């Protein structure tokens, strides 16, 4: 649920205009060192204080730490603007980070502890109304110890706090205390320490050019151009027409490029899940026995094969196997239609002559809402509805924006996606399962209003423990609890699918892909660390 992505129209006219005019003009003038990407949406803001590029892979504003690793393992969080690992006090409440002294912002000003302190304080300041302020709820204060050391003080121990050191840093001179982030000049004109700076930012185009002040030396890819094209088919047609480096596409559409000369199809493993909420005020879905029955009564693999062309893995809990020792392999729902029907029968939801279930005159029914324009959510909703009908459950699939869905969240289901910051187990689980949510966050955090005291204890133990094995035990306990008392109906972890011109590897030595969060698009995939590309020898 990315709050900093511009909402775009779902009709086809606009993307076609882009593909036949502005995009082609840019593509025809592409120089050898440019990368030109077609993207479904451009960000509303480029301000790191509003959450832009807050996963440690910022091309404009860098963070204290960054991600490294492969696409099928949980990435390591390693120093970037920091000189080394945080120094953590014995009680886990104070984190001291030493900063590099060779870093310069793109405007020529020096990077130091004042910039770090000002960036985090601005996000924490209620008057700034930063959309990511909730992520720092456990941060008590941030202090500049000297020019090159900063101290973070937490309210309680939190091993996952390291994921919050992936937030981009802005220069303190450009941060106005008390100013709402929505009014900041950094929204359109960010200044950072990353390999790129903004050359142009318009409603349909973002152009990045090299930062000559970059500590690692100006990147060899001279410009990165993002052209907006909201419609999947329009992007595929434009890419096939030539002149573009690549794009992100739904799996079936991406597979149409397989074997096509001049293109390669790439899949990135993710912790990005899809599933539906089970509303708390719906007489049918609020029944714990029903929630368990629905989870054992659906064929996840069939939906992955049919809707995602196999580009995904079944999701039973919020953790995929990439979480290694924290992952509980036995925490699954075995597909068993007979068991599902018996659970529904035992709960009093009996099938009538027409096959439709009800209890005391209340039908086993609910609506499934999906975000219009998202074909994967739409198709998963339709496929799920067909499977639930076989269980005697009546569902209606409806398009609804997130604003339209919010007033109905307690009575009807929403096809959701999650895994915004999946680089620690805590950030993948806590907001979706702890009873303090959604009150402590947004309506899509724990949208089913799930409350389980044992679950709260296990989540808290995992959050505050500084012992790795103790944390892993706590999170395996979370998954064991979940498969006996599920909150939602999870379906799949999505593999993000990208299509790229095969000429890229003739010109460039590129890096690999990372395990991806819910937010993907062309900022991720094979272009996630484009500033590190070098010319092929």
PDB file of C-alpha atoms in Angstrom, residues 157-330:
ATOM      1  CA  UNK A 157      14.468  -2.467  22.417  1.00  0.00           C
ATOM      2  CA  UNK A 158      13.769  -3.138  18.741  1.00  0.00           C
ATOM      3  CA  UNK A 159      16.132  -5.309  16.706  1.00  0.00           C
ATOM      4  CA  UNK A 160      14.298  -4.346  13.528  1.00  0.00           C
ATOM      5  CA  UNK A 161      15.212  -0.679  14.047  1.00  0.00           C
ATOM      6  CA  UNK A 162      18.051  -1.284  11.599  1.00  0.00           C
ATOM      7  CA  UNK A 163      15.462  -1.349   8.792  1.00  0.00           C
ATOM      8  CA  UNK A 164      14.645   2.246   9.734  1.00  0.00           C
ATOM      9  CA  UNK A 165      18.227   3.237   8.989  1.00  0.00           C
ATOM     10  CA  UNK A 166      17.326   2.681   5.328  1.00  0.00           C
ATOM     11  CA  UNK A 167      15.480   6.037   5.165  1.00  0.00           C
ATOM     12  CA  UNK A 168      17.021   8.636   2.838  1.00  0.00           C
ATOM     13  CA  UNK A 169      18.890  11.601   4.316  1.00  0.00           C
ATOM     14  CA  UNK A 170      18.306  15.206   3.213  1.00  0.00           C
ATOM     15  CA  UNK A 171      20.563  18.225   3.918  1.00  0.00           C
ATOM     16  CA  UNK A 172      19.648  19.975   7.159  1.00  0.00           C
ATOM     17  CA  UNK A 173      19.881  23.393   5.477  1.00  0.00           C
ATOM     18  CA  UNK A 174      16.871  22.517   3.283  1.00  0.00           C
ATOM     19  CA  UNK A 175      14.690  21.142   6.094  1.00  0.00           C
ATOM     20  CA  UNK A 176      12.339  23.766   7.514  1.00  0.00           C
ATOM     21  CA  UNK A 177      11.378  22.885  11.119  1.00  0.00           C
ATOM     22  CA  UNK A 178       7.618  22.571  11.531  1.00  0.00           C
ATOM     23  CA  UNK A 179       6.927  22.692   7.800  1.00  0.00           C
ATOM     24  CA  UNK A 180       4.504  20.037   6.480  1.00  0.00           C
ATOM     25  CA  UNK A 181       6.363  17.701   4.157  1.00  0.00           C
ATOM     26  CA  UNK A 182       3.663  18.341   1.554  1.00  0.00           C
ATOM     27  CA  UNK A 183       4.948  21.952   1.280  1.00  0.00           C
ATOM     28  CA  UNK A 184       8.665  21.128   1.134  1.00  0.00           C
ATOM     29  CA  UNK A 185      10.782  22.128  -1.848  1.00  0.00           C
ATOM     30  CA  UNK A 186      12.352  18.662  -1.580  1.00  0.00           C
ATOM     31  CA  UNK A 187       9.203  17.146  -3.075  1.00  0.00           C
ATOM     32  CA  UNK A 188      10.138  18.401  -6.536  1.00  0.00           C
ATOM     33  CA  UNK A 189      13.787  19.335  -6.086  1.00  0.00           C
ATOM     34  CA  UNK A 190      15.530  16.845  -3.791  1.00  0.00           C
ATOM     35  CA  UNK A 191      19.183  17.219  -2.887  1.00  0.00           C
ATOM     36  CA  UNK A 192      20.971  14.027  -1.935  1.00  0.00           C
ATOM     37  CA  UNK A 193      24.249  12.156  -1.771  1.00  0.00           C
ATOM     38  CA  UNK A 194      23.244   9.463  -4.276  1.00  0.00           C
ATOM     39  CA  UNK A 195      24.625   8.769  -7.749  1.00  0.00           C
ATOM     40  CA  UNK A 196      21.887  10.779  -9.487  1.00  0.00           C
ATOM     41  CA  UNK A 197      20.185  14.147  -9.288  1.00  0.00           C
ATOM     42  CA  UNK A 198      16.911  15.290 -10.808  1.00  0.00           C
ATOM     43  CA  UNK A 199      17.189  16.819 -14.253  1.00  0.00           C
ATOM     44  CA  UNK A 200      13.436  16.984 -14.891  1.00  0.00           C
ATOM     45  CA  UNK A 201      10.312  15.965 -12.955  1.00  0.00           C
ATOM     46  CA  UNK A 202       7.005  16.371 -14.774  1.00  0.00           C
ATOM     47  CA  UNK A 203       3.627  14.598 -14.472  1.00  0.00           C
ATOM     48  CA  UNK A 204       4.577  12.034 -17.128  1.00  0.00           C
ATOM     49  CA  UNK A 205       8.366  11.956 -16.956  1.00  0.00           C
ATOM     50  CA  UNK A 206      11.209  11.795 -14.441  1.00  0.00           C
ATOM     51  CA  UNK A 207      14.769  12.232 -15.718  1.00  0.00           C
ATOM     52  CA  UNK A 208      17.809  11.557 -13.547  1.00  0.00           C
ATOM     53  CA  UNK A 209      21.291  12.697 -14.523  1.00  0.00           C
ATOM     54  CA  UNK A 210      24.664  11.992 -12.975  1.00  0.00           C
ATOM     55  CA  UNK A 211      25.725  13.562  -9.685  1.00  0.00           C
ATOM     56  CA  UNK A 212      29.247  14.822 -10.276  1.00  0.00           C
ATOM     57  CA  UNK A 213      29.750  15.140  -6.495  1.00  0.00           C
ATOM     58  CA  UNK A 214      29.003  11.444  -5.887  1.00  0.00           C
ATOM     59  CA  UNK A 215      31.569   9.884  -3.558  1.00  0.00           C
ATOM     60  CA  UNK A 216      31.847   6.772  -5.697  1.00  0.00           C
ATOM     61  CA  UNK A 217      32.420   8.785  -8.858  1.00  0.00           C
ATOM     62  CA  UNK A 218      29.783   9.797 -11.382  1.00  0.00           C
ATOM     63  CA  UNK A 219      27.841   6.698 -12.534  1.00  0.00           C
ATOM     64  CA  UNK A 220      28.567   5.367 -16.010  1.00  0.00           C
ATOM     65  CA  UNK A 221      24.884   5.240 -16.977  1.00  0.00           C
ATOM     66  CA  UNK A 222      24.540   8.884 -17.914  1.00  0.00           C
ATOM     67  CA  UNK A 223      20.781   9.365 -17.594  1.00  0.00           C
ATOM     68  CA  UNK A 224      17.882   7.298 -16.310  1.00  0.00           C
ATOM     69  CA  UNK A 225      14.557   8.277 -17.873  1.00  0.00           C
ATOM     70  CA  UNK A 226      11.222   7.094 -16.455  1.00  0.00           C
ATOM     71  CA  UNK A 227       8.285   7.557 -18.833  1.00  0.00           C
ATOM     72  CA  UNK A 228       4.830   7.047 -17.336  1.00  0.00           C
ATOM     73  CA  UNK A 229       2.459   4.673 -19.128  1.00  0.00           C
ATOM     74  CA  UNK A 230      -0.287   3.440 -16.824  1.00  0.00           C
ATOM     75  CA  UNK A 231      -1.813   0.744 -19.026  1.00  0.00           C
ATOM     76  CA  UNK A 232      -0.088  -2.657 -19.081  1.00  0.00           C
ATOM     77  CA  UNK A 233      -0.891  -3.387 -22.723  1.00  0.00           C
ATOM     78  CA  UNK A 234       0.230   0.056 -23.844  1.00  0.00           C
ATOM     79  CA  UNK A 235       3.592  -0.436 -22.123  1.00  0.00           C
ATOM     80  CA  UNK A 236       4.043  -3.832 -23.733  1.00  0.00           C
ATOM     81  CA  UNK A 237       3.241  -2.426 -27.186  1.00  0.00           C
ATOM     82  CA  UNK A 238       5.607   0.515 -26.750  1.00  0.00           C
ATOM     83  CA  UNK A 239       8.411  -1.745 -25.547  1.00  0.00           C
ATOM     84  CA  UNK A 240       7.912  -4.098 -28.488  1.00  0.00           C
ATOM     85  CA  UNK A 241       8.123  -1.107 -30.822  1.00  0.00           C
ATOM     86  CA  UNK A 242      11.719  -0.464 -29.778  1.00  0.00           C
ATOM     87  CA  UNK A 243      13.669   2.407 -28.287  1.00  0.00           C
ATOM     88  CA  UNK A 244      13.111   1.523 -24.630  1.00  0.00           C
ATOM     89  CA  UNK A 245      15.314  -0.311 -22.179  1.00  0.00           C
ATOM     90  CA  UNK A 246      12.597  -2.141 -20.264  1.00  0.00           C
ATOM     91  CA  UNK A 247       9.456  -2.150 -18.155  1.00  0.00           C
ATOM     92  CA  UNK A 248       7.524  -4.066 -15.501  1.00  0.00           C
ATOM     93  CA  UNK A 249       4.541  -6.146 -16.661  1.00  0.00           C
ATOM     94  CA  UNK A 250       2.053  -8.649 -15.217  1.00  0.00           C
ATOM     95  CA  UNK A 251       3.414 -12.210 -15.547  1.00  0.00           C
ATOM     96  CA  UNK A 252       1.249 -13.371 -18.442  1.00  0.00           C
ATOM     97  CA  UNK A 253       1.976 -10.259 -20.479  1.00  0.00           C
ATOM     98  CA  UNK A 254       5.685 -10.464 -19.667  1.00  0.00           C
ATOM     99  CA  UNK A 255       5.736 -14.084 -20.830  1.00  0.00           C
ATOM    100  CA  UNK A 256       4.568 -12.966 -24.287  1.00  0.00           C
ATOM    101  CA  UNK A 257       8.129 -11.633 -24.739  1.00  0.00           C
ATOM    102  CA  UNK A 258       9.718 -15.013 -23.959  1.00  0.00           C
ATOM    103  CA  UNK A 259      11.651 -16.195 -26.975  1.00  0.00           C
ATOM    104  CA  UNK A 260      11.076 -12.898 -28.793  1.00  0.00           C
ATOM    105  CA  UNK A 261      14.370 -11.732 -30.344  1.00  0.00           C
ATOM    106  CA  UNK A 262      15.864  -8.708 -28.628  1.00  0.00           C
ATOM    107  CA  UNK A 263      14.202  -9.203 -25.223  1.00  0.00           C
ATOM    108  CA  UNK A 264      14.719 -11.046 -21.960  1.00  0.00           C
ATOM    109  CA  UNK A 265      12.137 -11.775 -19.273  1.00  0.00           C
ATOM    110  CA  UNK A 266      13.332 -11.514 -15.668  1.00  0.00           C
ATOM    111  CA  UNK A 267      11.573 -12.557 -12.477  1.00  0.00           C
ATOM    112  CA  UNK A 268      12.416 -11.192  -9.041  1.00  0.00           C
ATOM    113  CA  UNK A 269      11.466 -13.089  -5.921  1.00  0.00           C
ATOM    114  CA  UNK A 270       9.647 -10.927  -3.390  1.00  0.00           C
ATOM    115  CA  UNK A 271       8.112 -10.836   0.061  1.00  0.00           C
ATOM    116  CA  UNK A 272       5.170  -9.048  -1.587  1.00  0.00           C
ATOM    117  CA  UNK A 273       1.983 -10.917  -0.656  1.00  0.00           C
ATOM    118  CA  UNK A 274      -1.586 -10.809  -1.951  1.00  0.00           C
ATOM    119  CA  UNK A 275      -4.637 -11.827   0.033  1.00  0.00           C
ATOM    120  CA  UNK A 276      -7.998 -10.641   1.232  1.00  0.00           C
ATOM    121  CA  UNK A 277      -9.039  -9.186   4.559  1.00  0.00           C
ATOM    122  CA  UNK A 278     -11.792 -11.043   6.418  1.00  0.00           C
ATOM    123  CA  UNK A 279     -13.959  -8.224   7.814  1.00  0.00           C
ATOM    124  CA  UNK A 280     -14.620  -8.078  11.535  1.00  0.00           C
ATOM    125  CA  UNK A 281     -18.258  -6.920  11.351  1.00  0.00           C
ATOM    126  CA  UNK A 282     -19.420  -9.390   8.719  1.00  0.00           C
ATOM    127  CA  UNK A 283     -21.399 -12.137  10.466  1.00  0.00           C
ATOM    128  CA  UNK A 284     -19.806 -14.801   8.291  1.00  0.00           C
ATOM    129  CA  UNK A 285     -16.146 -13.777   8.083  1.00  0.00           C
ATOM    130  CA  UNK A 286     -15.777 -12.761  11.737  1.00  0.00           C
ATOM    131  CA  UNK A 287     -16.265 -16.410  12.763  1.00  0.00           C
ATOM    132  CA  UNK A 288     -12.799 -17.910  13.533  1.00  0.00           C
ATOM    133  CA  UNK A 289     -13.996 -21.329  12.319  1.00  0.00           C
ATOM    134  CA  UNK A 290     -14.967 -19.760   8.999  1.00  0.00           C
ATOM    135  CA  UNK A 291     -11.586 -18.081   8.626  1.00  0.00           C
ATOM    136  CA  UNK A 292      -9.869 -21.423   9.121  1.00  0.00           C
ATOM    137  CA  UNK A 293     -12.244 -23.178   6.719  1.00  0.00           C
ATOM    138  CA  UNK A 294     -11.630 -20.645   3.943  1.00  0.00           C
ATOM    139  CA  UNK A 295      -7.878 -20.992   4.355  1.00  0.00           C
ATOM    140  CA  UNK A 296      -7.934 -24.779   3.954  1.00  0.00           C
ATOM    141  CA  UNK A 297     -10.592 -24.700   1.233  1.00  0.00           C
ATOM    142  CA  UNK A 298      -8.767 -22.757  -1.497  1.00  0.00           C
ATOM    143  CA  UNK A 299      -6.254 -24.042  -4.036  1.00  0.00           C
ATOM    144  CA  UNK A 300      -3.513 -21.421  -3.954  1.00  0.00           C
ATOM    145  CA  UNK A 301      -1.293 -23.122  -6.514  1.00  0.00           C
ATOM    146  CA  UNK A 302      -4.126 -23.264  -9.038  1.00  0.00           C
ATOM    147  CA  UNK A 303      -4.555 -19.483  -8.767  1.00  0.00           C
ATOM    148  CA  UNK A 304      -0.809 -18.932  -9.067  1.00  0.00           C
ATOM    149  CA  UNK A 305      -0.690 -21.060 -12.210  1.00  0.00           C
ATOM    150  CA  UNK A 306      -3.801 -19.554 -13.808  1.00  0.00           C
ATOM    151  CA  UNK A 307      -3.472 -15.872 -12.870  1.00  0.00           C
ATOM    152  CA  UNK A 308       0.269 -15.422 -12.340  1.00  0.00           C
ATOM    153  CA  UNK A 309       1.517 -17.884 -14.972  1.00  0.00           C
ATOM    154  CA  UNK A 310       3.390 -19.627 -12.165  1.00  0.00           C
ATOM    155  CA  UNK A 311       5.175 -16.427 -11.076  1.00  0.00           C
ATOM    156  CA  UNK A 312       4.664 -16.785  -7.358  1.00  0.00           C
ATOM    157  CA  UNK A 313       4.557 -19.092  -4.352  1.00  0.00           C
ATOM    158  CA  UNK A 314       1.672 -20.010  -2.044  1.00  0.00           C
ATOM    159  CA  UNK A 315       1.306 -17.707   0.961  1.00  0.00           C
ATOM    160  CA  UNK A 316      -0.074 -19.258   4.143  1.00  0.00           C
ATOM    161  CA  UNK A 317       1.324 -16.742   6.625  1.00  0.00           C
ATOM    162  CA  UNK A 318       3.046 -13.400   6.035  1.00  0.00           C
ATOM    163  CA  UNK A 319       6.518 -15.010   5.933  1.00  0.00           C
ATOM    164  CA  UNK A 320       8.009 -16.710   2.850  1.00  0.00           C
ATOM    165  CA  UNK A 321      10.869 -19.241   3.163  1.00  0.00           C
ATOM    166  CA  UNK A 322      13.459 -16.507   2.536  1.00  0.00           C
ATOM    167  CA  UNK A 323      13.271 -15.683   6.249  1.00  0.00           C
ATOM    168  CA  UNK A 324      15.280 -18.846   6.864  1.00  0.00           C
ATOM    169  CA  UNK A 325      15.506 -19.779  10.576  1.00  0.00           C
ATOM    170  CA  UNK A 326      12.557 -17.519  11.442  1.00  0.00           C
ATOM    171  CA  UNK A 327      10.394 -19.345   8.882  1.00  0.00           C
ATOM    172  CA  UNK A 328       8.234 -22.216  10.112  1.00  0.00           C
ATOM    173  CA  UNK A 329       7.906 -24.729   7.228  1.00  0.00           C
ATOM    174  CA  UNK A 330       5.113 -26.651   8.961  1.00  0.00           C
TER     175      UNK A 330
END
